[in-house]
Coordinates of C-alpha atoms and ligand atoms in Angstrom, one line a residue:
Chain P
M1 CA 38.1 -208.3 -130.7
T2 CA 35.0 -209.1 -128.7
E3 CA 34.7 -205.8 -127.0
T4 CA 31.3 -205.1 -125.5
P5 CA 29.5 -202.5 -127.6
A6 CA 28.3 -199.4 -125.8
L7 CA 24.8 -200.0 -126.9
R8 CA 23.3 -203.3 -127.9
L9 CA 19.7 -204.0 -128.8
Q10 CA 18.7 -207.4 -130.0
G11 CA 15.3 -208.3 -131.4
V12 CA 13.6 -205.4 -129.6
V13 CA 9.9 -205.0 -130.0
K14 CA 7.8 -202.3 -128.6
R15 CA 4.0 -202.1 -129.1
F16 CA 1.5 -199.5 -128.2
G17 CA -1.8 -201.3 -128.5
A18 CA -2.2 -202.4 -132.1
L19 CA 0.8 -200.2 -133.2
T20 CA 4.2 -201.7 -133.4
A21 CA 6.5 -198.7 -132.8
V22 CA 9.7 -200.7 -132.8
D23 CA 9.7 -203.9 -134.7
H24 CA 12.5 -206.5 -134.0
L25 CA 15.2 -203.9 -133.9
D26 CA 18.8 -205.0 -133.9
L27 CA 21.3 -202.3 -133.3
E28 CA 24.9 -202.2 -131.9
V29 CA 26.9 -199.1 -131.4
P30 CA 30.6 -199.7 -130.6
E31 CA 32.3 -197.5 -128.0
G32 CA 33.5 -194.2 -129.4
V33 CA 31.2 -194.2 -132.4
C34 CA 28.8 -191.5 -133.3
L35 CA 25.8 -193.2 -134.8
G36 CA 23.2 -191.1 -136.7
L37 CA 19.7 -192.6 -136.5
L38 CA 18.0 -191.3 -139.5
G39 CA 14.3 -191.7 -139.9
P40 CA 11.0 -189.9 -140.7
N41 CA 8.4 -189.0 -138.1
G42 CA 7.0 -191.9 -136.3
A43 CA 9.9 -194.3 -137.3
G44 CA 10.4 -195.2 -133.6
K45 CA 13.6 -193.2 -132.9
S46 CA 12.4 -191.6 -129.6
T47 CA 10.8 -194.9 -128.5
T48 CA 14.2 -196.6 -129.0
M49 CA 15.9 -193.9 -126.9
K50 CA 13.3 -194.3 -124.2
M51 CA 13.9 -198.0 -124.0
L52 CA 17.7 -197.4 -123.6
T53 CA 17.0 -195.4 -120.4
G54 CA 14.4 -197.8 -119.1
Q55 CA 11.6 -195.2 -119.5
A56 CA 9.9 -197.5 -121.9
I57 CA 9.9 -201.2 -121.4
A58 CA 10.4 -203.5 -124.4
D59 CA 7.8 -206.2 -125.0
E60 CA 10.5 -208.5 -126.5
G61 CA 14.2 -208.6 -127.0
T62 CA 17.2 -207.6 -124.9
I63 CA 18.9 -204.3 -124.4
E64 CA 22.4 -203.6 -122.9
V65 CA 24.0 -200.3 -122.2
L66 CA 27.8 -200.5 -121.5
G67 CA 27.2 -204.1 -120.5
F68 CA 24.4 -203.3 -118.1
P69 CA 21.1 -205.1 -118.9
V70 CA 18.2 -202.7 -119.2
P71 CA 15.8 -202.3 -117.5
A72 CA 17.2 -204.6 -114.8
K73 CA 20.3 -202.5 -114.2
S74 CA 19.1 -199.3 -115.9
K75 CA 20.0 -197.1 -113.0
Q76 CA 23.7 -197.9 -113.2
A77 CA 23.5 -197.4 -117.0
R78 CA 21.8 -194.0 -116.5
G79 CA 24.7 -192.8 -114.3
L80 CA 27.0 -193.3 -117.3
M81 CA 24.6 -192.0 -119.9
G82 CA 23.7 -188.4 -120.8
V83 CA 20.3 -187.9 -122.2
V84 CA 19.1 -184.9 -124.2
P85 CA 15.3 -185.3 -124.8
Q86 CA 13.5 -184.2 -127.9
A87 CA 11.2 -181.9 -125.9
D88 CA 12.7 -179.2 -123.6
N89 CA 11.9 -180.0 -120.0
L90 CA 14.1 -177.5 -118.2
D91 CA 12.8 -175.8 -115.0
E92 CA 11.7 -172.5 -116.5
E93 CA 11.4 -170.6 -113.2
L94 CA 14.9 -171.6 -112.1
T95 CA 18.2 -170.1 -113.4
C96 CA 20.6 -171.9 -115.8
A97 CA 23.1 -172.6 -112.9
E98 CA 20.3 -174.0 -110.7
N99 CA 19.1 -176.3 -113.5
L100 CA 22.6 -177.6 -113.9
L101 CA 23.2 -177.9 -110.2
I102 CA 20.1 -180.1 -109.8
W103 CA 21.4 -182.4 -112.5
A104 CA 24.9 -182.4 -111.0
T105 CA 23.3 -183.6 -107.7
L106 CA 21.3 -186.3 -109.3
Q107 CA 24.3 -187.7 -111.1
P108 CA 27.1 -189.4 -109.4
I109 CA 29.3 -186.4 -109.0
A110 CA 31.1 -185.8 -105.6
R111 CA 29.7 -182.8 -103.8
K112 CA 33.0 -180.9 -104.0
Q113 CA 33.2 -181.3 -107.7
R114 CA 29.6 -180.1 -108.4
P115 CA 30.4 -176.3 -108.7
Q116 CA 33.1 -177.1 -111.2
A117 CA 30.8 -179.4 -113.2
V118 CA 28.2 -176.6 -113.3
A119 CA 30.8 -174.1 -114.4
D120 CA 32.1 -176.4 -117.1
A121 CA 28.6 -177.1 -118.4
L122 CA 27.8 -173.4 -118.5
A123 CA 30.9 -172.8 -120.5
L124 CA 30.1 -175.6 -122.9
A125 CA 26.6 -174.0 -123.5
A126 CA 28.3 -170.6 -123.8
L127 CA 26.0 -169.4 -121.1
T128 CA 28.5 -168.4 -118.5
D129 CA 27.3 -164.8 -118.5
R130 CA 23.7 -165.9 -118.3
A131 CA 24.3 -168.3 -115.3
H132 CA 21.9 -166.5 -113.1
S133 CA 19.2 -165.7 -115.7
K134 CA 15.9 -167.6 -115.4
V135 CA 15.6 -170.2 -118.1
G136 CA 12.2 -168.7 -119.1
T137 CA 14.1 -165.6 -120.3
L138 CA 16.4 -167.4 -122.7
S139 CA 16.0 -167.7 -126.4
G140 CA 15.1 -171.0 -128.0
G141 CA 18.7 -171.7 -129.1
M142 CA 20.1 -170.9 -125.6
K143 CA 17.6 -173.3 -124.0
R144 CA 18.6 -176.0 -126.4
R145 CA 22.3 -175.5 -125.6
L146 CA 21.5 -175.6 -121.9
L147 CA 19.4 -178.7 -122.3
I148 CA 22.4 -180.4 -124.0
A149 CA 24.9 -179.1 -121.4
R150 CA 22.6 -180.5 -118.7
G151 CA 22.8 -183.9 -120.2
L152 CA 26.6 -183.7 -120.3
V153 CA 27.1 -182.3 -116.8
H154 CA 28.6 -185.6 -115.5
N155 CA 30.8 -186.3 -118.5
P156 CA 28.8 -189.4 -119.6
R157 CA 30.4 -192.1 -121.6
V158 CA 27.3 -192.5 -123.8
V159 CA 25.2 -189.7 -125.0
L160 CA 21.7 -190.0 -126.4
L161 CA 20.6 -186.9 -128.4
D162 CA 17.1 -187.0 -129.7
E163 CA 16.8 -184.5 -132.6
P164 CA 19.3 -182.1 -131.1
T165 CA 18.8 -179.3 -133.7
V166 CA 15.1 -179.7 -134.7
G167 CA 13.5 -176.4 -135.4
L168 CA 16.6 -174.3 -134.8
D169 CA 18.1 -171.7 -137.1
P170 CA 21.4 -172.4 -138.9
Q171 CA 23.6 -170.5 -136.5
V172 CA 22.4 -172.3 -133.5
R173 CA 22.5 -175.6 -135.4
A174 CA 26.2 -174.9 -136.1
D175 CA 26.9 -174.2 -132.5
I176 CA 25.4 -177.5 -131.5
W177 CA 27.3 -179.3 -134.1
V178 CA 30.5 -178.0 -132.5
I179 CA 29.4 -179.5 -129.2
I180 CA 28.7 -182.8 -130.8
D181 CA 32.0 -182.8 -132.7
R182 CA 33.8 -182.2 -129.4
L183 CA 32.1 -185.3 -127.9
R184 CA 33.3 -187.3 -130.8
N185 CA 36.8 -186.1 -130.4
E186 CA 36.7 -187.1 -126.8
G187 CA 35.7 -190.6 -127.7
V188 CA 32.2 -190.4 -126.3
T189 CA 29.7 -192.8 -127.8
V190 CA 26.8 -190.8 -129.3
L191 CA 23.5 -192.0 -130.5
M192 CA 21.8 -189.1 -132.3
S193 CA 18.5 -189.2 -134.0
T194 CA 17.7 -186.7 -136.7
H195 CA 15.7 -186.2 -139.8
Y196 CA 18.2 -183.8 -141.2
I197 CA 20.4 -185.6 -143.8
E198 CA 23.0 -183.0 -143.6
E199 CA 23.4 -183.4 -139.9
A200 CA 23.8 -187.1 -140.2
E201 CA 26.3 -186.8 -143.0
R202 CA 28.3 -184.1 -141.3
L203 CA 28.5 -185.6 -137.8
A204 CA 28.0 -189.3 -137.8
D205 CA 30.7 -192.0 -138.2
D206 CA 28.0 -194.4 -139.0
I207 CA 24.4 -194.1 -140.1
A208 CA 21.4 -196.3 -139.4
I209 CA 18.3 -195.7 -141.5
M210 CA 15.2 -196.4 -139.5
S211 CA 11.7 -196.9 -140.9
H212 CA 8.6 -198.4 -139.4
G213 CA 10.5 -199.5 -136.3
R214 CA 13.3 -201.3 -138.1
I215 CA 16.9 -200.6 -139.2
I216 CA 16.8 -201.0 -142.9
A217 CA 20.4 -200.0 -143.7
R218 CA 23.5 -199.4 -141.7
G219 CA 27.0 -198.2 -142.6
A220 CA 29.4 -195.2 -142.9
P221 CA 27.9 -192.5 -145.1
Q222 CA 30.2 -193.2 -148.0
Q223 CA 29.6 -196.9 -147.7
L224 CA 25.8 -196.4 -147.8
L225 CA 26.2 -194.3 -151.0
D226 CA 28.4 -196.9 -152.6
T227 CA 26.1 -199.8 -151.8
H228 CA 22.8 -198.2 -152.7
V229 CA 23.1 -195.3 -155.1
G230 CA 26.6 -195.0 -156.5
T231 CA 28.4 -191.7 -156.9
H232 CA 26.2 -189.6 -159.1
A233 CA 22.6 -189.0 -160.0
L234 CA 21.2 -187.6 -163.3
E235 CA 18.2 -185.3 -162.6
F236 CA 15.5 -184.3 -165.0
Y237 CA 12.9 -181.6 -164.5
G238 CA 9.7 -181.2 -166.5
P239 CA 5.9 -181.8 -166.6
P240 CA 4.7 -185.2 -165.3
E241 CA 4.5 -186.7 -168.8
R242 CA 8.1 -186.0 -169.4
L243 CA 9.1 -187.5 -166.1
T244 CA 7.1 -190.6 -166.8
E245 CA 8.9 -190.8 -170.2
V246 CA 12.3 -190.6 -168.4
E247 CA 11.3 -193.3 -166.0
A248 CA 10.2 -195.5 -168.9
I249 CA 13.5 -195.0 -170.7
A250 CA 15.5 -195.6 -167.5
E251 CA 13.8 -199.0 -167.0
G252 CA 16.0 -201.2 -164.9
M253 CA 17.9 -198.3 -163.3
P254 CA 17.0 -197.1 -159.7
T255 CA 15.1 -193.9 -160.0
R256 CA 13.7 -191.4 -157.5
R257 CA 10.8 -189.1 -158.1
T258 CA 10.5 -185.9 -156.0
G259 CA 7.9 -183.3 -156.9
P260 CA 8.8 -181.8 -160.3
S261 CA 11.9 -183.9 -160.9
V262 CA 13.1 -187.5 -161.3
S263 CA 16.6 -188.6 -160.5
I264 CA 18.2 -191.6 -162.1
L265 CA 20.6 -193.0 -159.5
R266 CA 24.0 -194.6 -160.3
A267 CA 24.2 -192.2 -163.2
E268 CA 27.8 -193.3 -163.7
S269 CA 26.7 -196.7 -165.0
I270 CA 24.0 -195.5 -167.4
P271 CA 24.6 -197.3 -170.7
E272 CA 25.7 -194.9 -173.6
A273 CA 22.6 -195.8 -175.6
M274 CA 20.2 -194.9 -172.8
H275 CA 22.1 -191.7 -172.2
E276 CA 21.4 -190.6 -175.8
R277 CA 17.6 -191.4 -175.5
L278 CA 17.3 -189.5 -172.2
G279 CA 18.6 -186.3 -173.5
A280 CA 20.1 -183.6 -171.4
G281 CA 19.8 -183.9 -167.6
T282 CA 21.6 -182.3 -164.7
K283 CA 24.3 -184.4 -163.2
R284 CA 24.8 -184.1 -159.5
V285 CA 26.6 -185.9 -156.7
A286 CA 24.6 -188.6 -155.0
N287 CA 23.5 -188.0 -151.4
L288 CA 22.1 -189.9 -148.4
E289 CA 18.6 -188.6 -149.2
D290 CA 18.8 -190.7 -152.4
V291 CA 19.6 -193.7 -150.3
F292 CA 16.8 -192.9 -147.9
V293 CA 14.2 -192.4 -150.5
L294 CA 15.2 -195.4 -152.5
L295 CA 15.1 -197.7 -149.4
T296 CA 12.0 -196.4 -147.6
G297 CA 10.0 -194.8 -150.4
E298 CA 9.4 -192.0 -148.0
V299 CA 10.7 -188.4 -148.1
L300 CA 12.4 -186.7 -145.2
E301 CA 10.9 -183.4 -144.4
Chain N
M1 CA 19.5 -199.4 -99.6
I2 CA 19.0 -195.7 -99.9
D3 CA 20.5 -193.9 -102.9
V4 CA 21.7 -190.7 -101.5
H5 CA 22.3 -189.0 -104.8
A6 CA 18.7 -189.6 -105.9
Y7 CA 17.2 -188.1 -102.7
A8 CA 19.7 -185.3 -102.6
G9 CA 19.0 -184.4 -106.2
I10 CA 15.2 -184.3 -105.8
L11 CA 15.3 -182.5 -102.4
T12 CA 17.8 -180.0 -103.8
R13 CA 15.4 -179.2 -106.6
E14 CA 12.6 -178.8 -104.1
A15 CA 14.7 -176.5 -101.9
I16 CA 15.7 -174.3 -104.9
M17 CA 12.1 -174.0 -106.0
F18 CA 10.9 -173.2 -102.5
R19 CA 13.4 -170.4 -102.2
R20 CA 11.7 -168.8 -105.2
L21 CA 8.1 -169.6 -104.3
W22 CA 8.0 -169.7 -100.6
V23 CA 6.0 -166.5 -100.2
S24 CA 3.0 -167.7 -102.2
T25 CA 3.2 -171.2 -101.0
T26 CA 3.3 -170.2 -97.4
F27 CA 0.6 -167.6 -97.8
A28 CA -1.8 -170.1 -99.3
S29 CA -1.0 -172.8 -96.8
I30 CA -1.4 -170.6 -93.7
V31 CA -4.0 -168.1 -94.5
E32 CA -6.9 -170.4 -95.4
P33 CA -6.9 -172.5 -92.3
T34 CA -6.4 -169.3 -90.2
I35 CA -9.5 -167.8 -91.7
Y36 CA -11.5 -170.9 -90.9
L37 CA -10.1 -170.8 -87.4
L38 CA -11.0 -167.2 -86.9
A39 CA -14.4 -167.4 -88.5
F40 CA -15.5 -170.5 -86.6
G41 CA -13.5 -169.8 -83.4
L42 CA -14.7 -166.2 -83.0
G43 CA -18.1 -166.5 -84.7
L44 CA -19.3 -169.7 -83.3
G45 CA -17.2 -169.4 -80.1
A46 CA -19.5 -166.5 -79.0
L47 CA -22.5 -168.9 -79.0
I48 CA -20.8 -172.0 -77.5
S49 CA -19.5 -171.7 -74.0
N50 CA -17.3 -174.8 -74.1
I51 CA -16.8 -178.3 -75.7
N52 CA -15.6 -181.1 -73.6
G53 CA -14.4 -178.5 -71.1
Y54 CA -12.4 -176.5 -73.6
S55 CA -13.2 -173.0 -74.9
Y56 CA -14.3 -173.1 -78.5
I57 CA -11.3 -171.3 -79.8
E58 CA -9.1 -173.9 -78.0
F59 CA -11.1 -176.7 -79.5
V60 CA -11.0 -175.3 -83.1
G61 CA -7.5 -174.0 -82.8
T62 CA -6.1 -177.5 -82.1
G63 CA -8.4 -179.0 -84.7
S64 CA -7.4 -176.6 -87.4
V65 CA -3.8 -177.9 -87.2
A66 CA -5.1 -180.9 -89.2
T67 CA -6.9 -178.6 -91.7
A68 CA -3.7 -176.7 -92.3
V69 CA -1.7 -180.0 -92.7
L70 CA -4.3 -181.4 -95.1
F71 CA -4.6 -178.4 -97.3
S72 CA -0.9 -177.9 -97.6
S73 CA -0.1 -181.6 -98.3
V74 CA -3.0 -183.1 -100.4
F75 CA -3.3 -180.2 -102.8
T76 CA 0.4 -180.0 -103.4
G77 CA 0.5 -183.8 -104.0
M78 CA -2.4 -183.5 -106.4
F79 CA -1.6 -180.3 -108.4
T80 CA 2.1 -180.1 -108.3
T81 CA 2.6 -183.8 -109.3
Y82 CA 0.0 -183.5 -112.1
V83 CA 1.6 -180.3 -113.5
R84 CA 5.1 -181.7 -113.4
R85 CA 4.1 -184.9 -115.0
V86 CA 1.7 -183.7 -117.7
Y87 CA 2.6 -180.1 -118.5
Q88 CA 6.3 -179.6 -117.5
K89 CA 7.4 -183.1 -118.3
T90 CA 9.7 -182.8 -115.3
Y91 CA 9.6 -186.5 -114.5
D92 CA 10.5 -187.5 -118.0
G93 CA 13.7 -185.5 -117.5
L94 CA 14.4 -186.8 -114.0
L95 CA 13.9 -190.4 -115.0
S96 CA 16.7 -190.2 -117.6
T97 CA 19.1 -189.7 -114.7
P98 CA 19.8 -192.4 -112.0
V99 CA 16.5 -191.9 -110.1
D100 CA 13.5 -194.1 -110.0
V101 CA 9.8 -193.3 -109.7
S102 CA 9.8 -194.5 -106.1
E103 CA 12.6 -192.2 -105.2
I104 CA 11.1 -189.2 -106.8
M105 CA 7.7 -189.7 -105.2
T106 CA 9.2 -190.5 -101.8
A107 CA 11.5 -187.5 -101.8
E108 CA 8.8 -185.2 -103.0
G109 CA 6.4 -186.7 -100.3
L110 CA 9.0 -186.0 -97.6
W111 CA 9.3 -182.4 -98.7
I112 CA 5.6 -182.0 -98.7
A113 CA 5.5 -183.5 -95.2
A114 CA 8.2 -181.2 -93.9
K115 CA 6.2 -178.2 -95.1
A116 CA 3.0 -179.6 -93.6
G117 CA 4.7 -180.1 -90.3
V118 CA 5.7 -176.4 -90.2
Y119 CA 2.5 -174.9 -91.6
G120 CA 0.4 -177.1 -89.3
C121 CA 1.7 -175.0 -86.4
A122 CA 0.2 -171.8 -87.7
P123 CA -3.3 -172.3 -86.3
L124 CA -1.8 -173.2 -82.9
L125 CA 0.1 -169.9 -82.8
V126 CA -3.1 -168.0 -83.7
A127 CA -5.0 -169.8 -81.0
M128 CA -2.3 -169.0 -78.5
C129 CA -2.9 -165.3 -79.3
F130 CA -6.5 -165.9 -78.3
G131 CA -5.6 -167.5 -75.0
L132 CA -4.6 -171.1 -75.7
P133 CA -2.0 -171.8 -73.0
P134 CA 1.3 -173.1 -74.2
S135 CA 2.3 -176.6 -73.2
W136 CA 5.2 -179.0 -73.6
G137 CA 3.1 -181.4 -75.6
M138 CA 2.8 -178.8 -78.4
L139 CA 6.4 -179.6 -79.4
A140 CA 5.0 -182.9 -80.8
V141 CA 2.7 -181.0 -83.1
P142 CA 5.1 -180.6 -86.0
F143 CA 5.9 -184.3 -85.9
I144 CA 2.2 -185.2 -86.0
G145 CA 1.8 -182.7 -88.9
F146 CA 4.8 -184.3 -90.7
L147 CA 3.4 -187.8 -90.4
T148 CA -0.1 -186.8 -91.5
G149 CA 1.3 -184.6 -94.3
L150 CA 3.4 -187.5 -95.5
G151 CA 0.3 -189.7 -95.9
F152 CA -1.8 -187.0 -97.5
G153 CA 1.1 -186.0 -99.8
F154 CA 1.4 -189.5 -101.1
F155 CA -2.4 -189.7 -101.3
G156 CA -2.5 -186.5 -103.4
Q157 CA 0.2 -188.0 -105.7
W158 CA -1.8 -191.1 -106.2
L159 CA -4.9 -189.0 -107.0
S160 CA -2.8 -187.0 -109.6
G161 CA -2.0 -190.3 -111.4
L162 CA -5.6 -191.4 -111.2
V163 CA -7.5 -188.5 -112.8
P164 CA -8.0 -188.2 -116.5
S165 CA -7.5 -184.5 -116.5
I166 CA -6.7 -181.7 -114.2
D167 CA -10.4 -180.6 -114.1
S168 CA -11.3 -183.8 -112.4
F169 CA -9.7 -182.4 -109.3
N170 CA -13.0 -180.4 -108.8
Y171 CA -14.8 -183.7 -108.2
V172 CA -12.1 -185.1 -106.0
T173 CA -12.1 -182.0 -103.9
S174 CA -15.9 -181.8 -103.4
A175 CA -16.6 -185.5 -103.0
L176 CA -13.5 -186.6 -101.2
I177 CA -11.4 -183.9 -99.6
T178 CA -14.2 -181.7 -98.2
P179 CA -15.9 -184.6 -96.4
L180 CA -12.6 -185.8 -95.0
F181 CA -11.9 -182.3 -93.7
L182 CA -15.4 -181.8 -92.2
V183 CA -15.8 -185.2 -90.6
A184 CA -12.5 -185.2 -88.7
G185 CA -13.7 -183.6 -85.5
T186 CA -12.2 -180.3 -86.2
F187 CA -15.2 -178.0 -85.8
F188 CA -17.4 -180.2 -83.6
P189 CA -17.0 -183.4 -81.7
L190 CA -17.8 -186.5 -83.7
T191 CA -20.0 -187.7 -80.9
Q192 CA -22.6 -185.3 -82.3
L193 CA -22.9 -187.6 -85.4
P194 CA -24.9 -190.8 -85.7
Q195 CA -23.0 -194.0 -84.8
W196 CA -22.4 -195.1 -88.4
A197 CA -20.8 -191.8 -89.2
Q198 CA -18.6 -192.1 -86.2
T199 CA -17.5 -195.5 -87.4
I200 CA -16.6 -194.2 -90.8
A201 CA -14.7 -191.3 -89.3
Q202 CA -12.4 -193.9 -87.7
I203 CA -10.9 -194.7 -91.1
N204 CA -10.4 -191.0 -91.8
P205 CA -6.7 -190.4 -91.1
L206 CA -7.4 -186.8 -90.5
Y207 CA -9.5 -187.7 -87.5
H208 CA -6.5 -189.4 -85.9
C209 CA -4.4 -186.3 -86.6
V210 CA -7.0 -184.1 -84.8
E211 CA -7.1 -186.5 -81.9
L212 CA -3.3 -186.6 -81.6
V213 CA -3.0 -182.8 -81.7
R214 CA -5.6 -182.3 -79.0
H215 CA -4.1 -184.9 -76.8
A216 CA -0.6 -183.4 -77.4
V217 CA -1.8 -180.0 -76.3
F218 CA -4.3 -181.0 -73.5
G219 CA -2.8 -184.3 -72.3
W220 CA -1.8 -187.6 -73.8
E221 CA -4.2 -190.5 -73.6
G222 CA -2.0 -193.6 -73.6
W223 CA -3.0 -196.5 -75.8
A224 CA -5.5 -194.4 -77.7
D225 CA -2.7 -192.3 -79.0
V226 CA -0.5 -195.3 -79.8
W227 CA -3.5 -196.4 -81.9
N228 CA -3.8 -193.0 -83.6
V229 CA -0.1 -193.0 -84.5
A230 CA -0.4 -196.6 -85.8
V231 CA -3.3 -195.6 -88.1
L232 CA -1.3 -192.7 -89.5
I233 CA 1.7 -194.9 -90.1
M234 CA -0.5 -197.4 -91.9
F235 CA -2.0 -194.6 -94.0
V236 CA 1.5 -193.5 -95.0
I237 CA 2.5 -197.0 -96.1
I238 CA -0.6 -197.6 -98.1
A239 CA -0.7 -194.2 -99.7
R240 CA 3.0 -194.4 -100.7
Y241 CA 2.5 -197.8 -102.2
L242 CA -0.5 -196.6 -104.2
S243 CA 1.3 -193.5 -105.4
I244 CA 4.4 -195.2 -106.6
R245 CA 2.5 -198.0 -108.3
R246 CA 0.2 -195.6 -110.1
L247 CA 2.8 -193.1 -111.2
R248 CA 5.1 -195.9 -112.4
K249 CA 2.3 -197.0 -114.7
R250 CA 1.9 -193.4 -115.9
L251 CA 5.5 -192.6 -116.4
I252 CA 7.1 -195.8 -117.6
G253 CA 5.7 -196.7 -121.1
Ligands
ATP1 N1 3.3 -193.5 -125.3 C1 2.8 -193.8 -126.5 N2 1.6 -194.3 -126.7 C2 1.1 -194.7 -127.9 N3 1.8 -194.6 -129.0 C3 3.1 -194.1 -128.9 C4 3.6 -193.7 -127.7 N4 4.9 -193.2 -127.9 C5 5.1 -193.4 -129.3 N5 4.0 -193.9 -129.9 C6 3.9 -194.1 -131.3 O1 5.0 -194.9 -131.7 C7 5.5 -194.5 -133.0 C8 6.9 -194.1 -132.9 O2 7.0 -192.9 -132.2 P1 8.4 -192.2 -131.9 O3 8.2 -191.1 -131.0 O4 9.4 -193.2 -131.4 O5 8.9 -191.8 -133.3 P2 10.1 -190.9 -133.8 O6 10.9 -191.7 -134.8 O7 10.8 -190.4 -132.6 O8 9.3 -189.7 -134.5 P3 9.7 -188.1 -134.6 O9 10.7 -187.9 -135.6 O10 8.3 -187.5 -134.9 O11 10.1 -187.7 -133.2 C9 4.6 -193.4 -133.4 O12 3.6 -193.9 -134.3 C10 4.0 -192.9 -132.2 O13 2.7 -192.4 -132.4
MG2 MG1 11.1 -188.5 -131.8

């Protein structure tokens, strides 16, 4: 079982002047896995993706995509990779079909197959009836779907999605989730960055939590919960004095403070005596946000 | 080894864009040099009987080919490349597909050159309306325009990667492009200038374009023209090298 992983980063460092954006990052994504890269603003998610396409050059470490060393053989790698950037860079004055045709020409698709590839991508984006509309006239959600379809026009084996649903309304987000789900079912390797917990939980086989340029935890969602926060949390609301009191009583237990509440994690293993002193709290199911906050001390948006 | 997909992709994009924008692009590239030609040719032409044996409109008509080539190539190289890189983030998108900076810049340069070759013929056609007799050598003019446009297209790309902001193009235009265009022998023979200025003009690629066009129209001049072509080829090679190096620095983090 020494199959080459689809993506492999070892000891990767990327500095911008005094700032270390990616700090000795080790990350492997096996073929066919959808990995959610979860991290707050500035964690280094986009920089990591740029290094995978050879658009940023690592200062240290090695990177491989489908066995191709990057940046040395990044061109071959890019032909097998589909990239959906965080910021929309479609050609606004061209139509949907034209945007897709350009990408189909840039990618290794035989000339005869290009019209079909464009038609398939339009169908995927549910934009077949807008094929000849200029991109500038589309809604934000349509543009995002087109941007994703453009990255998939050549049926890539590896897909990089940088914050695919950021700033979109729930309906559009659900549409995009359907597309990502489809990729997973087709066995495509997906690396998806996000700061939406729900998105990671819902779509990813595996989650890597990234903070300050490093991966600080990695595993299947359930596994991360089991390892770090257990099954339940007990949540208390109240004035700051009350919350401080709760924290004092829960001494020794992992806790998490967010605004007007404090959660005691691993509620299922709170000793009976402590339970009595704490009084009535609200029991809820533990979530990945608990893991994230516990590990990073930061709050996702 | 040439990567056909990369060039085909970039050129397809240019062709599709051009289909949308050709009216404005063509208008801007043809009208301005034509106005210069008419203003100088008819205005000054009334005062000047002939230059080196040519009527003034013949002299300026052939010289203005270089102006048309310069304007259509260097400004496209500067502004389009800047806008695509900084505002539209086009190159960030393209570079995530199997194309490299060198292929993007070379393909876009070739497109600019092709347009320059065509637009460069406009002043010649205008001059023919005013009596410039047709000649077989004129068939070489689009090729001269192509070669010169290729160099100035790359040169413009390089400038686009050099400036800190798009406003800096004002300085570039006044301090660099305008002198290049005036000291190329378009409107008056360079022999009118002091010796030092003539020497400097020798390194102005546009001067060699003007020379080549005049010789193509009025009669080739052997080794002098081989030299003119050689200078333009060197200009293309150097400008391409500078453009790719500069933009790689700007685009690859
Ligand atoms: N070209 C650059 N020059 C200088 N600093 C940069 C550059 N690109 C990224 N950075 C810095 O590197 C750090 C990581 O940025 P990156 O864009 O990778 O974060 P991210 O995890 O994608 O954040 P977000 O969720 O906001 O997209 C940030 O502090 C950012 O300011
Ligand atoms: Mg980002």
